C-alpha cells in the first residue's frame, strides 16, 4: 500500500520533469519541426491538456468529498450537466449585464444548482436509503431530461471568461504560457486541489469527514454527527461538479449543448479511483486523461489520418478502463462507502 | 462503599427499549456509586449492550430516565454523554483502522491551532495519560497494525482523554488471553483507586467474582437480581443468568477415536492484508474425536478454517481428507467428495442468505443435487419437504418455511445452519464459533448435537474463542498463536491457566 | 402460512404502481411550473400510446427492445452486478447483425436471419464478457467499465458506417457506398429481415414475440433452474455463494455475458426487424432505459415485460404529446427519472402513501459497496 503510493509519486514526479524538459526542447528548439513531437509536446497540446483536465479535476474533487465521507457518487456526470445548463441559463438571461458580473452570476448559479443536485443525492441516499449507484443514475437521467426539456435552442450566451496572465510568472517561456496564462476557473480548480488536500488531512473537518467514510460508528460514538457530515460534503461536492459544468459553458465552450458533459463525470470518477481518493493523485490522473484528449485533438489538427478519428476519440475511454483495471487492486477505497449509517441500525 | 448522602454518580430508572420485534430492555433500574466496579452479568442477547448504549446516548430509550450525580439528564447523542463524563469501550472497538492512535483518540475532541490540527500536543497528552494509568501505546502507530490488546488500551485512553469519570467496559475480556485479562483487571483497579466508577460487562462468571464490587444480573432485558461477589457462587449466578439450573459441563462419554479423517500438514496461508496468517500448521483429526482449536481471536483460526474448507488458498502444505489430497480444492469438492460439513464462524456473511427463505437456506449447498434438483430444474416440493422435516427435527422456530432466513432470531438462524450441516451423512465436521452470540438454550442444543456427531464416528474440528466451550467439548485441544499451533494437549491434561499461557504464546513444559 | 408470501408479492406490485403514478403526478407539477399544460400533454400521451390501432402498434414496437434491455439489466442485478452497459451492448449487437445482414447475399432466410440474430447476440456477449472478466480478474468495477464501453461502442459503431471525410479519411467497412456523404449502412437483405406479424402501416415484427419468449425463458432460468439459484445466490450474498460451492467468478462472467447477449439481441432485433440498417443516430438510449425498466419490474422477468410495456407507451406517446400540446417530448425522460427514483427508494412511496412494509420483507441492496474488490 504505502510502497505502491511512494512508487507512484516518484513516477509522477519523473513524468512531470520529462514533460517539462520535452516541452522546452520542442517549443524552443528545432525539434519542434517533427510533427509527432509537436503532437505530443507542443504548447498547444499542453494547454489543451490543462483545459481538458479542469472539469475532470473538479469532478474528481467532488467524488473525493462525497466518497471520503462514505457516499458513492456516480452522479457527477449529472451534477456537471445540471451545473452547465444552469450556468448557461444564468448567462443567457443576463446577457445585457456587463460581462464580468454576468459570468460570475453564471458561476454562482452553477454552484447553487450543483449543490442542489448534491443535496438531492444526499437525501436519496441517506434519508431514503436508495442504493447510491442508482441514485447517481437517477441524477444523470434527471439532469439530461430536465436540461433537454428546458433548453431554449435559440438562446445564445455572449462572451466567456478570458485568460488572465499572472504578472511576472507568465513571462517564463513555455511554462508561463501553459500554467500562468489561464482563465480564472482554471486557477480556481488548481487552488482547490491544494485547499481540499489541506482540508482533508490537516483540519478538524477533514479528520471527521474521513472518519465518517471509514468507520461511521466510530465517529458517531465520539459525538460526530455522521449524516450531517455526509449531507454537508455531498452538497459541497455537488457544488464542485456544478462548477465543472460552469467551466464548460462559461470558460471552455461558451455555449450549452445537450449532453455536453460527454462522460467527463464518469472519467472524473475514474480519476478519483486512479488517484486513490487523494486530491493530488486525482489531479495527476485527471491530467493524464486530459492529455489523452489533447492528443486526440492534436492528431486531428495535424491531419494524421492513418488512424480513424473515431479510434483516436476512444483513447480516453480505453485508458480509463485500463487504469481502473490496473489500479483497483492497489488503491483502497474508504471502507464504509455506499453503506447507509443509522445509529440504532445494527445490533452489535 | 459509599453511603446514600452523596447521590450515585449514575442512575438509570425504569429504562425500556423496544426495537422492532424485540424488547431489549424492560423497566431496568441501575445505580452506580463513585469508585466502584459494578459488574453487569447476562447471557448473549440479554440487553446489556443496549442498556449501555442508552446510557452513552447512542440509543434513545423508549421510556425511562437517567440521572448523573443526582441530576436528570437527556442525552441526544454520545456528545452529551461525553460531556457528562461518561466514557465507553464498546464491545466491538470503535477505532478507524487506517488512522493513527493520535487521530483516533482526538477524533471528535480535536485540538486545533491556527485552524489546523495540533497533533503534537495531542500525542503529548496521550503519552502523559499512558504513563499515569500504565496503558502503554505509541501515539503514532496506525491502529490496524496493532494487536487487539493494544487497541483496547487505545479505547480506554480515548475515554480517559475525554476526562471520563464513569467508564463503561462492554465485554472487554472477550478478546483477551487470561493473562491479558489479569492485566486489564489491574488497570481497572488503578482506575478505581483514582476515583473512577466502572461498569464492567461480561457473561463470564469467574471474572465477575474476581473483580466486581457489586453484581447485577440481566436476563431477557430485565434485571433479575443483584448479588454480592463475596458471598455469591458461580452456580447461583449462572442460574440467575439463565433462569434455570444450568449444566455447566456437557454430558459426554469418552471418545473412541478411529482412523484419521482430516490431516493437515505444513499448511501456510496469507491473510486478507497480505500478511502470513498460517505458518506451517500440522495436525490430525480422527474419526470419533473432537479436536478443539483454542486461541485469542485473530491468531489464524479464521484462515485455518477457510483454507481447510476451500475458501482461501493455501500457499504451501497439504490438506487431506481420508488420505485424498484436498489442498486448494473447490469448496464444492471438499463438501461432497470429502463428505464434510462446515458451520462458518460468521453465519451472516457465509452461512446463509438473509433474503432467502428458510427452505432455500436449508439447501444452500445441496440445491443442485437430487432430490432437490432433477437435471437442471429445481424441485420445489422436495426442498419444501426437506425444510419441514429439518425445521421440526432441529427445533428451528420460524413462522413458516417460506419466511426469509434473515428475519429469524440469531439462535434460530444458527440452528438453521446447523440443521443443514448436520443433517447429511458426513465424515468430517468443521464448526467455527458454533455458538457465538446465541442464547443458552440454543447453545446447549448445539453442543449436544456436536457430541452426538462425534459419537456417530464423525471427526470434529471445533474452533472457538470461548475457552469454556473448548474445555467442555474437546477431546484434544490445539492452541493457536500467531498462525502456529503452539501445542496440542489432551483434554484431561489441560488447565485454564495452562491454556491461557499457551494462548499468550508462552510454551512451557510445565504446562503439560 | 402462504399468506405472508402473498403479502410480500402484493407489496412488490404495489410499489411500482404507486411509483409510476407519483412520477406522472410530479411530472405534471413540473410541466405546470414551467407553463405547460399537463392535462393536454397527458391527453396527447394517451392518444399517442393507446388512442388508435396505430398508437398501439407503436407502443408494442417501442416496448420490444425495452423488454430485452430491461432483462439485460435485471439479470445482472440478480447476480449483484450493475450493467449500465446495455446501451453499448445494444449498439454492438446492432452493428454485428447488420454486418451479417448486408453480406452473404443469396443465403436462404432460415439461415441468414438466425445467423444475423446470432451475430448480434455474439457481439453483445463479447461486450458483456469484457466487464465481467475485468471484474473477476482485476477487480475493476463493472459500473465504470460498462460506462466506458458505451462510449467505445458508440464510437466503434460510428466508425463502421463512417462515410469518410473531406480530408480523405477512409470510410468505414459497413458504409453504404450509394449514400454519398451520409454515414449509414445499406439495407440488410430481405433474407436477413425479421418478417412482419402485422405489416405496414402497423409494422409489428416478430421481434416482439422473440422478446416475450426470451422473457419467459429468463424467468424459468432464474427461478426454476439450478443456474438461476446459483446466480441469485451470488447476487444476494456472494460470500455465502462461495461457501455453498458456487463458482462466483464464473457466474459473474456468465451473467455479464448473458446480460450483454440480451442487449445485443435487442440491437439485432431493432435493426433486422425495424430499421433494416444502422446509422449513427440510432443510439443505445433503450439500453439506459433498461435500468428503469429492470427496477420498475422489480428485476423479475415478468415484471420487466410489464414495465417495458409502460415505458414503451410513454415513448410511443411522446411524439404525439409534443405535437398535440407543444410540450417538449423530453419531459418523458424527466418522468422516467422520477419513476426510477421512486422504485429505487420504496421508502419515499411508503412514506407518502403510508404503506407498511411486510414485517418479514428483507430488502437487499447489492452493489453500492465501493469500487474495490
Ligand atoms: N439495533 C438493533 N435493532 C434491533 N434489535 C436489536 C438491536 N440491537 C440489539 N437488538 C436486540 O436486542 C437484544 C439485546 O441485545 P444486546 O443488548 O446486544 O444484548 P447483549 O449485549 O446482552 O448480548 C437482542 O435480542 C438483540 O437482537
Ligand atoms: Mg453485547
PDB file of C-alpha atoms and ligand atoms in Angstrom, chain A residues 344-348, chain B residues 19-20 22 24 42-51 59 91 170-171, ligand 1:
ATOM      1  CA  UNK A 344     -29.644   2.200  16.045  1.00  0.00           C
ATOM      2  CA  UNK A 345     -29.362   0.187  12.880  1.00  0.00           C
ATOM      3  CA  UNK A 346     -27.055  -2.643  13.536  1.00  0.00           C
ATOM      4  CA  UNK A 347     -27.140  -4.760  16.601  1.00  0.00           C
ATOM      5  CA  UNK A 348     -23.578  -5.079  17.653  1.00  0.00           C
TER       6      UNK A 348
ATOM      7  CA  UNK B  19     -36.624  -2.493  18.854  1.00  0.00           C
ATOM      8  CA  UNK B  20     -38.901  -3.625  16.063  1.00  0.00           C
ATOM      9  CA  UNK B  22     -37.731  -7.147  20.327  1.00  0.00           C
ATOM     10  CA  UNK B  24     -34.252  -5.299  24.527  1.00  0.00           C
ATOM     11  CA  UNK B  42     -26.084 -11.575  31.433  1.00  0.00           C
ATOM     12  CA  UNK B  43     -26.018 -14.018  28.597  1.00  0.00           C
ATOM     13  CA  UNK B  44     -25.864 -13.053  24.950  1.00  0.00           C
ATOM     14  CA  UNK B  45     -28.866 -11.037  23.911  1.00  0.00           C
ATOM     15  CA  UNK B  46     -29.822 -10.177  27.489  1.00  0.00           C
ATOM     16  CA  UNK B  47     -29.749  -6.489  26.619  1.00  0.00           C
ATOM     17  CA  UNK B  48     -26.522  -5.417  28.285  1.00  0.00           C
ATOM     18  CA  UNK B  49     -25.073  -3.575  25.303  1.00  0.00           C
ATOM     19  CA  UNK B  50     -28.380  -1.939  24.573  1.00  0.00           C
ATOM     20  CA  UNK B  51     -28.604  -0.593  28.120  1.00  0.00           C
ATOM     21  CA  UNK B  59     -29.621   4.758  21.588  1.00  0.00           C
ATOM     22  CA  UNK B  91     -17.849  -4.492  22.591  1.00  0.00           C
ATOM     23  CA  UNK B 170     -18.620  -3.749  27.289  1.00  0.00           C
ATOM     24  CA  UNK B 171     -17.323  -7.314  27.273  1.00  0.00           C
TER      25      UNK B 171
HETATM   26  N1  LIG D   1     -30.186  -2.143  16.660  1.00  0.00           N
HETATM   27  C1  LIG D   1     -30.958  -3.179  16.980  1.00  0.00           C
HETATM   28  N2  LIG D   1     -32.072  -3.444  16.269  1.00  0.00           N
HETATM   29  C2  LIG D   1     -32.869  -4.481  16.581  1.00  0.00           C
HETATM   30  N3  LIG D   1     -32.637  -5.324  17.584  1.00  0.00           N
HETATM   31  C3  LIG D   1     -31.553  -5.132  18.351  1.00  0.00           C
HETATM   32  C4  LIG D   1     -30.655  -4.057  18.081  1.00  0.00           C
HETATM   33  N4  LIG D   1     -29.644  -4.093  18.976  1.00  0.00           N
HETATM   34  C5  LIG D   1     -29.914  -5.163  19.785  1.00  0.00           C
HETATM   35  N5  LIG D   1     -31.056  -5.783  19.409  1.00  0.00           N
HETATM   36  C6  LIG D   1     -31.659  -6.937  20.059  1.00  0.00           C
HETATM   37  O1  LIG D   1     -31.818  -6.643  21.409  1.00  0.00           O
HETATM   38  C7  LIG D   1     -31.489  -7.764  22.223  1.00  0.00           C
HETATM   39  C8  LIG D   1     -30.407  -7.392  23.186  1.00  0.00           C
HETATM   40  O2  LIG D   1     -29.192  -7.221  22.507  1.00  0.00           O
HETATM   41  P1  LIG D   1     -27.848  -6.722  23.205  1.00  0.00           P
HETATM   42  O3  LIG D   1     -28.142  -5.521  24.022  1.00  0.00           O
HETATM   43  O4  LIG D   1     -26.821  -6.579  22.175  1.00  0.00           O
HETATM   44  O5  LIG D   1     -27.505  -7.944  24.148  1.00  0.00           O
HETATM   45  P2  LIG D   1     -26.163  -8.278  24.932  1.00  0.00           P
HETATM   46  O6  LIG D   1     -25.222  -7.139  24.796  1.00  0.00           O
HETATM   47  O7  LIG D   1     -26.603  -8.510  26.322  1.00  0.00           O
HETATM   48  O8  LIG D   1     -25.623  -9.519  24.314  1.00  0.00           O
HETATM   49  C9  LIG D   1     -31.117  -8.866  21.260  1.00  0.00           C
HETATM   50  O9  LIG D   1     -32.253  -9.686  21.071  1.00  0.00           O
HETATM   51  C10 LIG D   1     -30.759  -8.153  20.013  1.00  0.00           C
HETATM   52  O10 LIG D   1     -31.033  -8.959  18.885  1.00  0.00           O
END
